[in-house]
Coordinates of C-alpha atoms and ligand atoms in Angstrom, one line a residue:
M1 CA 161.8 61.3 45.4
R2 CA 159.7 63.2 47.9
P3 CA 156.6 61.3 48.9
I4 CA 153.8 62.5 46.6
I5 CA 150.7 61.6 48.6
P6 CA 151.8 63.1 52.0
D7 CA 152.9 66.3 50.1
Y8 CA 149.4 66.5 48.6
L9 CA 147.8 66.0 52.0
A10 CA 149.9 68.7 53.6
E11 CA 149.0 71.1 50.8
V12 CA 145.3 70.5 51.2
L13 CA 145.6 70.8 55.0
G14 CA 147.3 74.2 54.4
D15 CA 144.4 75.3 52.2
V16 CA 141.8 74.7 54.8
E17 CA 143.8 75.7 57.9
S18 CA 142.7 79.3 57.9
D19 CA 139.0 78.4 58.2
T20 CA 138.3 78.7 61.9
S21 CA 134.5 78.8 61.6
G22 CA 132.3 76.4 63.6
E23 CA 132.1 75.5 67.2
L24 CA 133.4 72.7 69.5
A25 CA 130.7 70.3 70.8
E26 CA 129.6 72.1 73.9
Y27 CA 127.2 69.5 75.2
I28 CA 130.0 67.3 76.4
P29 CA 132.2 69.5 78.7
E30 CA 135.3 67.5 78.1
L31 CA 135.0 68.0 74.3
A32 CA 134.5 71.7 74.7
A33 CA 137.9 71.8 76.3
A34 CA 139.6 70.2 73.2
D35 CA 142.3 72.1 71.2
P36 CA 140.3 73.5 68.3
E37 CA 143.4 74.0 66.1
R38 CA 144.2 70.3 65.6
L39 CA 144.2 69.2 62.0
G40 CA 145.2 66.0 60.4
A41 CA 144.4 63.8 57.4
A42 CA 145.3 60.2 56.6
F43 CA 144.8 57.8 53.7
A44 CA 145.0 54.0 54.2
M45 CA 145.1 52.0 51.0
I46 CA 143.6 48.6 50.9
G47 CA 147.1 47.3 50.1
G48 CA 148.2 48.4 53.6
E49 CA 150.1 51.6 52.9
V50 CA 149.1 54.5 55.2
Y51 CA 149.9 58.2 54.2
G52 CA 149.2 61.1 56.4
A53 CA 149.9 64.8 57.2
G54 CA 149.3 66.9 60.3
D55 CA 148.1 65.6 63.6
I56 CA 147.4 62.0 62.6
D57 CA 148.7 60.4 65.8
I58 CA 146.8 62.5 68.3
E59 CA 144.1 60.5 70.1
F60 CA 140.5 61.8 70.4
T61 CA 137.2 60.1 71.1
I62 CA 135.6 58.2 68.2
Q63 CA 132.0 59.4 69.1
S64 CA 129.5 58.7 66.3
I65 CA 132.1 57.2 64.0
S66 CA 131.7 54.1 66.2
K67 CA 128.2 53.7 64.9
P68 CA 128.8 52.0 61.6
F69 CA 131.4 49.7 63.2
A70 CA 129.0 48.7 66.0
Y71 CA 126.3 48.2 63.4
A72 CA 128.7 45.9 61.5
L73 CA 129.4 43.9 64.8
A74 CA 125.7 43.6 65.6
L75 CA 124.9 42.3 62.0
A76 CA 127.8 39.8 62.3
D77 CA 126.8 38.7 65.8
R78 CA 123.0 38.6 65.5
G79 CA 122.3 38.3 61.8
F80 CA 120.5 40.6 59.5
D81 CA 117.0 39.7 60.4
S82 CA 117.3 40.3 64.1
V83 CA 119.0 43.7 63.6
L84 CA 116.7 44.9 60.8
A85 CA 113.6 43.9 62.9
K86 CA 114.8 46.5 65.4
V87 CA 116.5 49.2 63.4
G88 CA 115.5 50.5 59.9
V89 CA 117.7 51.8 57.0
E90 CA 115.9 54.9 56.0
P91 CA 117.6 58.3 56.0
S92 CA 115.9 60.4 58.6
G93 CA 116.9 63.9 57.4
E94 CA 117.0 64.8 61.1
A95 CA 119.6 65.8 63.6
F96 CA 121.7 63.0 65.2
N97 CA 119.9 63.3 68.5
E98 CA 116.4 63.8 67.3
I99 CA 113.8 62.1 69.5
S100 CA 111.8 60.3 66.8
L101 CA 110.9 56.7 65.8
E102 CA 109.4 55.3 62.6
S103 CA 105.6 55.7 62.8
G104 CA 103.9 52.3 62.9
T105 CA 106.8 50.1 63.8
G106 CA 108.4 52.3 66.5
R107 CA 111.8 51.3 65.1
P108 CA 114.6 53.9 65.0
L109 CA 114.9 55.0 61.3
N110 CA 118.5 54.0 60.9
P111 CA 121.6 53.0 62.9
M112 CA 123.4 56.3 62.4
I113 CA 121.1 58.5 64.5
N114 CA 121.3 58.0 68.2
A115 CA 118.1 56.1 68.6
G116 CA 119.3 53.5 66.2
A117 CA 122.8 53.5 67.5
I118 CA 121.7 53.0 71.1
T119 CA 119.6 50.0 69.9
V120 CA 122.4 48.6 67.8
H121 CA 124.7 48.8 70.9
S122 CA 122.2 46.5 72.7
L123 CA 122.4 44.1 69.8
T124 CA 126.2 43.6 69.8
G125 CA 127.6 40.3 71.1
A126 CA 125.7 37.1 71.9
E127 CA 122.2 37.5 73.3
N128 CA 123.0 36.6 76.9
L129 CA 125.9 39.1 77.5
N130 CA 125.7 41.5 80.4
P131 CA 126.2 45.2 79.7
G132 CA 129.9 45.1 80.7
E133 CA 130.6 42.1 78.4
R134 CA 128.9 43.9 75.6
V135 CA 131.1 46.9 76.0
D136 CA 134.1 44.6 76.0
R137 CA 132.8 43.0 72.7
V138 CA 132.5 46.4 71.1
L139 CA 135.9 47.5 72.3
R140 CA 137.5 44.3 70.9
G141 CA 135.5 44.7 67.7
L142 CA 136.6 48.3 67.2
S143 CA 140.2 47.3 68.0
A144 CA 140.1 44.6 65.3
F145 CA 138.9 47.2 62.8
A146 CA 141.8 49.5 63.8
G147 CA 144.4 46.7 64.0
R148 CA 145.5 47.7 67.5
R149 CA 144.2 47.4 71.0
L150 CA 142.1 50.6 71.7
R151 CA 141.1 52.0 75.1
M152 CA 138.5 54.3 76.5
D153 CA 138.7 57.9 77.7
E154 CA 137.1 57.6 81.1
A155 CA 136.9 61.4 81.6
V156 CA 135.0 62.0 78.4
C157 CA 132.7 59.1 79.1
A158 CA 131.9 60.4 82.6
S159 CA 131.5 63.9 81.3
E160 CA 129.0 62.8 78.7
M161 CA 127.1 60.5 81.1
E162 CA 126.5 63.4 83.5
N163 CA 124.7 65.2 80.7
A164 CA 123.2 62.2 78.9
H165 CA 119.6 63.3 79.6
R166 CA 118.7 63.3 75.9
N167 CA 120.1 59.9 75.1
L168 CA 118.4 58.6 78.3
A169 CA 115.1 60.0 77.1
I170 CA 115.6 58.3 73.7
A171 CA 116.4 55.0 75.4
H172 CA 113.4 55.2 77.7
M173 CA 111.2 55.9 74.7
L174 CA 112.8 52.8 72.9
R175 CA 112.1 50.8 76.0
S176 CA 108.5 51.8 76.0
H177 CA 108.2 50.6 72.4
Q178 CA 109.9 47.3 73.3
V179 CA 112.7 48.1 70.9
L180 CA 115.0 47.9 74.0
T181 CA 114.1 45.0 76.2
E182 CA 116.4 45.8 79.1
D183 CA 117.0 48.6 81.6
P184 CA 117.8 51.6 79.4
R185 CA 120.4 53.2 81.7
P186 CA 123.1 50.5 81.4
I187 CA 122.6 50.5 77.6
V188 CA 123.1 54.2 77.4
D189 CA 126.1 53.8 79.6
G190 CA 127.5 51.2 77.3
Y191 CA 126.7 53.3 74.2
T192 CA 128.5 56.3 75.8
R193 CA 131.5 54.1 76.5
Q194 CA 131.5 53.0 72.9
C195 CA 131.6 56.7 71.9
S196 CA 134.5 57.3 74.3
V197 CA 136.9 54.9 72.6
L198 CA 140.1 56.8 71.8
V199 CA 141.4 56.7 68.2
T200 CA 143.9 58.6 66.1
T201 CA 143.3 59.8 62.5
R202 CA 145.6 57.0 61.4
D203 CA 143.4 54.4 63.2
L204 CA 140.3 55.8 61.6
A205 CA 141.8 55.6 58.1
I206 CA 142.7 51.9 58.7
M207 CA 139.2 51.2 60.1
A208 CA 137.7 52.8 57.0
A209 CA 140.1 50.9 54.8
T210 CA 138.9 47.7 56.5
L211 CA 135.4 48.5 55.2
A212 CA 136.8 49.5 51.8
N213 CA 138.6 46.1 51.7
R214 CA 135.6 43.8 52.1
G215 CA 136.0 43.6 55.9
I216 CA 139.6 42.5 55.9
N217 CA 142.0 44.7 57.9
P218 CA 144.7 45.6 55.4
L219 CA 147.4 45.6 58.1
S220 CA 146.5 42.5 60.2
G221 CA 144.9 40.5 57.4
E222 CA 142.0 39.7 59.8
Q223 CA 138.5 39.3 58.3
V224 CA 136.8 41.4 60.9
V225 CA 133.2 41.0 59.6
P226 CA 131.8 39.2 56.6
E227 CA 131.6 40.9 53.2
A228 CA 127.8 41.0 53.1
V229 CA 127.9 43.0 56.4
V230 CA 130.3 45.5 54.9
R231 CA 128.0 46.1 51.9
Q232 CA 125.1 46.8 54.3
V233 CA 127.2 49.2 56.5
L234 CA 128.6 51.2 53.5
S235 CA 125.1 51.5 52.0
V236 CA 123.8 53.0 55.3
M237 CA 126.8 55.2 55.6
F238 CA 126.1 56.5 52.1
S239 CA 122.5 57.3 52.7
C240 CA 122.5 58.3 56.4
G241 CA 126.1 58.9 57.5
M242 CA 126.1 62.7 57.6
Y243 CA 122.8 63.2 59.5
D244 CA 120.6 66.0 58.0
A245 CA 123.4 66.9 55.5
A246 CA 123.3 63.4 53.9
G247 CA 121.9 64.5 50.6
D248 CA 124.4 67.3 50.1
W249 CA 127.1 65.0 51.0
A250 CA 126.0 62.2 48.7
T251 CA 125.9 64.6 45.7
Q252 CA 128.9 66.7 46.4
V253 CA 131.3 64.3 48.0
G254 CA 129.8 60.9 47.1
I255 CA 131.9 58.8 49.5
P256 CA 130.2 56.6 52.2
A257 CA 131.2 58.5 55.3
K258 CA 130.6 59.0 59.0
S259 CA 131.3 62.0 61.3
G260 CA 131.8 62.3 65.0
V261 CA 131.3 65.2 67.4
A262 CA 134.9 65.1 68.5
G263 CA 135.9 66.3 65.0
G264 CA 136.7 63.0 63.3
L265 CA 135.4 62.1 59.8
I266 CA 135.9 58.9 57.9
G267 CA 135.2 57.9 54.3
A268 CA 135.5 54.5 52.7
L269 CA 135.7 54.0 48.9
P270 CA 135.0 50.4 48.2
G271 CA 138.0 48.6 46.6
Q272 CA 140.3 51.6 46.9
I273 CA 140.9 53.6 50.1
G274 CA 139.9 54.5 53.6
M275 CA 140.2 58.1 54.5
A276 CA 140.1 60.1 57.8
T277 CA 140.4 63.6 58.9
F278 CA 140.4 65.3 62.3
S279 CA 139.5 68.9 63.1
P280 CA 137.3 69.6 66.1
R281 CA 135.2 72.7 65.1
L282 CA 131.7 71.6 63.9
D283 CA 129.1 73.0 61.6
S284 CA 125.4 73.2 62.5
H285 CA 124.8 69.6 61.5
G286 CA 127.6 68.4 63.9
N287 CA 130.1 67.6 61.1
S288 CA 133.7 68.9 61.2
V289 CA 133.9 72.1 59.2
R290 CA 137.4 71.6 57.9
G291 CA 136.8 67.9 57.6
V292 CA 133.9 68.5 55.2
S293 CA 136.1 70.9 53.1
L294 CA 138.9 68.3 53.0
F295 CA 136.6 65.6 51.8
E296 CA 135.2 67.9 49.1
R297 CA 138.7 68.4 48.0
F298 CA 139.7 64.7 48.0
S299 CA 136.6 63.8 46.1
S300 CA 137.0 66.4 43.4
D301 CA 140.8 66.3 43.1
M302 CA 141.0 62.5 42.8
G303 CA 137.6 61.7 41.2
L304 CA 136.6 59.6 44.2
H305 CA 132.9 60.1 44.0
V306 CA 131.3 56.6 43.9
M307 CA 129.0 57.6 41.1
E308 CA 131.9 58.8 39.0
V309 CA 131.6 56.7 35.8
P310 CA 135.0 55.0 35.3
A311 CA 136.7 55.4 31.9
A312 CA 135.4 52.5 29.7
A313 CA 137.5 49.5 30.6
R314 CA 139.8 48.3 27.9
A315 CA 138.1 45.9 25.6
V316 CA 137.8 42.5 27.2
V317 CA 138.2 40.7 23.8
R318 CA 141.7 41.6 22.8
S319 CA 141.6 39.6 19.5
N320 CA 139.5 37.0 17.8
H321 CA 141.2 35.0 15.0
V322 CA 142.1 31.5 13.8
V323 CA 145.7 30.6 14.9
G324 CA 147.6 28.4 12.4
N325 CA 146.3 26.3 9.5
G326 CA 144.5 23.0 9.0
P327 CA 141.3 21.5 10.4
N328 CA 142.5 21.6 14.0
A329 CA 143.6 25.2 13.9
P330 CA 141.7 26.8 16.8
R331 CA 139.7 30.0 16.7
V332 CA 141.1 31.9 19.6
L333 CA 139.2 34.5 21.6
Q334 CA 142.0 36.2 23.4
L335 CA 140.5 37.9 26.5
Q336 CA 142.2 40.4 28.9
G337 CA 141.8 42.4 32.0
G338 CA 139.1 42.0 34.7
I339 CA 135.9 40.5 33.5
G340 CA 132.5 41.5 35.0
F341 CA 129.0 41.4 33.6
A342 CA 129.5 43.9 30.8
G343 CA 132.8 42.3 29.7
A344 CA 131.2 38.9 29.6
E345 CA 128.4 40.3 27.5
R346 CA 131.0 41.4 24.9
I347 CA 132.4 37.8 24.9
I348 CA 128.9 36.4 24.3
Q349 CA 128.5 38.7 21.3
E350 CA 131.8 37.7 19.9
A351 CA 131.1 33.9 20.4
E352 CA 127.7 34.3 18.7
G353 CA 129.6 35.3 15.5
I354 CA 131.9 32.2 15.4
P355 CA 131.2 30.3 12.2
P356 CA 130.1 26.6 12.5
S357 CA 133.1 25.6 10.4
D358 CA 135.5 26.5 13.2
A359 CA 135.8 23.1 14.8
R360 CA 137.9 24.2 17.7
V361 CA 137.4 27.3 19.8
A362 CA 139.8 28.4 22.5
L363 CA 138.9 30.9 25.1
D364 CA 142.3 32.3 26.1
L365 CA 142.3 33.6 29.7
T366 CA 146.1 34.1 29.9
R367 CA 145.8 37.9 30.1
V368 CA 142.8 37.9 32.4
H369 CA 143.6 39.0 35.9
S370 CA 140.2 38.6 37.5
I371 CA 136.7 37.3 36.7
D372 CA 133.8 37.9 39.0
D373 CA 131.2 35.2 39.7
V374 CA 128.5 36.3 37.2
A375 CA 131.1 36.6 34.4
R376 CA 132.5 33.2 35.2
R377 CA 129.0 31.7 35.0
M378 CA 128.4 33.5 31.7
L379 CA 131.7 32.4 30.2
L380 CA 131.0 28.7 31.1
E381 CA 127.5 29.1 29.5
V382 CA 129.2 30.3 26.4
A383 CA 131.4 27.2 26.5
R384 CA 128.3 25.0 27.0
R385 CA 126.4 26.5 24.1
L386 CA 129.5 26.3 21.8
T387 CA 129.7 22.6 22.7
L388 CA 126.0 22.1 21.9
N389 CA 126.6 23.7 18.5
G390 CA 129.3 21.1 17.7
H391 CA 132.5 23.0 18.6
E392 CA 135.3 21.6 20.7
V393 CA 135.9 24.1 23.4
Y394 CA 139.3 24.8 25.1
L395 CA 140.0 27.0 28.0
V396 CA 143.5 28.4 27.9
D397 CA 144.0 29.0 31.7
P398 CA 147.5 28.6 32.9
E399 CA 146.8 30.4 36.2
S400 CA 143.6 28.6 37.0
I401 CA 141.5 31.8 36.9
I402 CA 138.5 29.4 36.6
P403 CA 139.4 26.4 38.8
D404 CA 137.5 23.2 37.9
P405 CA 135.4 24.7 35.2
D406 CA 132.0 22.9 34.8
P407 CA 129.9 24.2 31.9
G408 CA 127.0 22.0 33.0
D409 CA 124.5 20.0 31.0
G410 CA 125.9 18.9 27.6
G411 CA 128.9 21.3 27.9
R412 CA 132.5 20.2 27.8
V413 CA 135.8 22.1 28.1
T414 CA 139.4 21.0 28.0
V415 CA 141.7 23.1 30.0
V416 CA 145.1 23.7 28.4
A417 CA 148.2 25.7 29.4
D418 CA 148.6 27.5 26.1
V419 CA 147.1 27.9 22.6
D420 CA 149.5 25.4 21.0
H421 CA 148.1 22.7 23.3
A422 CA 144.6 23.4 22.0
A423 CA 145.9 22.9 18.4
A424 CA 147.9 19.8 19.2
H425 CA 145.3 18.1 21.4
T426 CA 143.7 14.9 20.1
A427 CA 140.0 15.3 20.9
T428 CA 138.8 12.6 23.3
A429 CA 135.3 11.8 24.5
G430 CA 135.6 13.8 27.7
G431 CA 136.9 17.2 28.7
G432 CA 140.0 17.3 30.8
H433 CA 143.2 19.1 31.8
I434 CA 146.4 19.1 29.7
R435 CA 149.4 20.9 31.2
Ligands
LIG1 N1 128.3 60.6 72.0 C1 127.6 61.4 71.1 C2 126.1 61.4 71.4 O1 125.5 60.3 71.4 C3 127.9 61.0 69.7 C4 127.3 62.0 68.7 C5 128.1 62.2 67.5 O2 129.3 62.0 67.5 O3 127.5 62.7 66.5 O4 125.5 62.4 71.6

């Protein structure tokens, strides 16, 4: 069988190839010399599979796509409070290099505009690092996201530093507001180095997939940053990742994303996929023209908009009936699938209808493949209340989906391997395990 996903990617690349509108980033001379025809797209699944078409192994500089990852590192290294005290999370609706700070606090509005990203760079690593050690921390961190050792493009870095007047102006302004507390020049130099890290489209897809996969790199298995950090980063990418086009993007594409002026673009769909495209010509917002078209296609072709309402999950309660005869015959609520808040609510409704005459109630988790924290707590509360109402409660849980269940005050459950055990069990004073 020909591979389906690479064929799809090649077809979509073919559809956008003829669009030669947009300009290369002129303000960095090295980028102005890039080959404008390059075009590639890659998908990295959270299971570790990577699919691609076009120029996915050509290196280019990461530029602003480094910003969400550096933000993740700063949050992980310094904690939320220290970072949020210095950089806000409000969309600016302004260009990436706008010279503006939040009125009142003097904080940069968010970590995706340059003012925020320069500040974030200064917050990576431990507090006492010198500028060189900080760059090293960022390079190692980005490498962990990519799952391979990355390096910098010294020529692009030098070329940007020669023309970094605007970022230097921003940094001096940040220094005057005490947002930066060190000499601004080495910080801009470090930030520029961060932007000059070389990546391929394949690397970017894996980096995005690491965000989509709760911070765990799907190839190396490394937990690069904690889960709470990832949620913060994806939220900010969603609201601020595309500069002054963030609102259009959120409605039309609906994937947390980040673009860079070398032509890269990433998107991360939580729990599913990391995506990346590369095409150097930029629109007036500084986003890759063909990259934006590609993401519009991915979103609509595959229903990847985060606000897309999923088809109603299959009923969590598969059946509800008494199994067998006699006084010990248990009423079995056979549950299935993945259980979250809404599924647990269905179980509560079902449990509320159980007649008091059913002495034994078995909650059968055999067909449940996952249960989230709130649903687990709700299910144990169901067990507790059933006990208080005089029922003997059994949890049929051969795979230990709920290890060591504790229904709390006055509740009692007996864990059994199958429904027959619930029927055959001789009730004792305490709950327990029967295997
Ligand atoms: N190095 C660039 C700058 O700070 C990054 C901008 C971008 O990629 O949007 O100007």
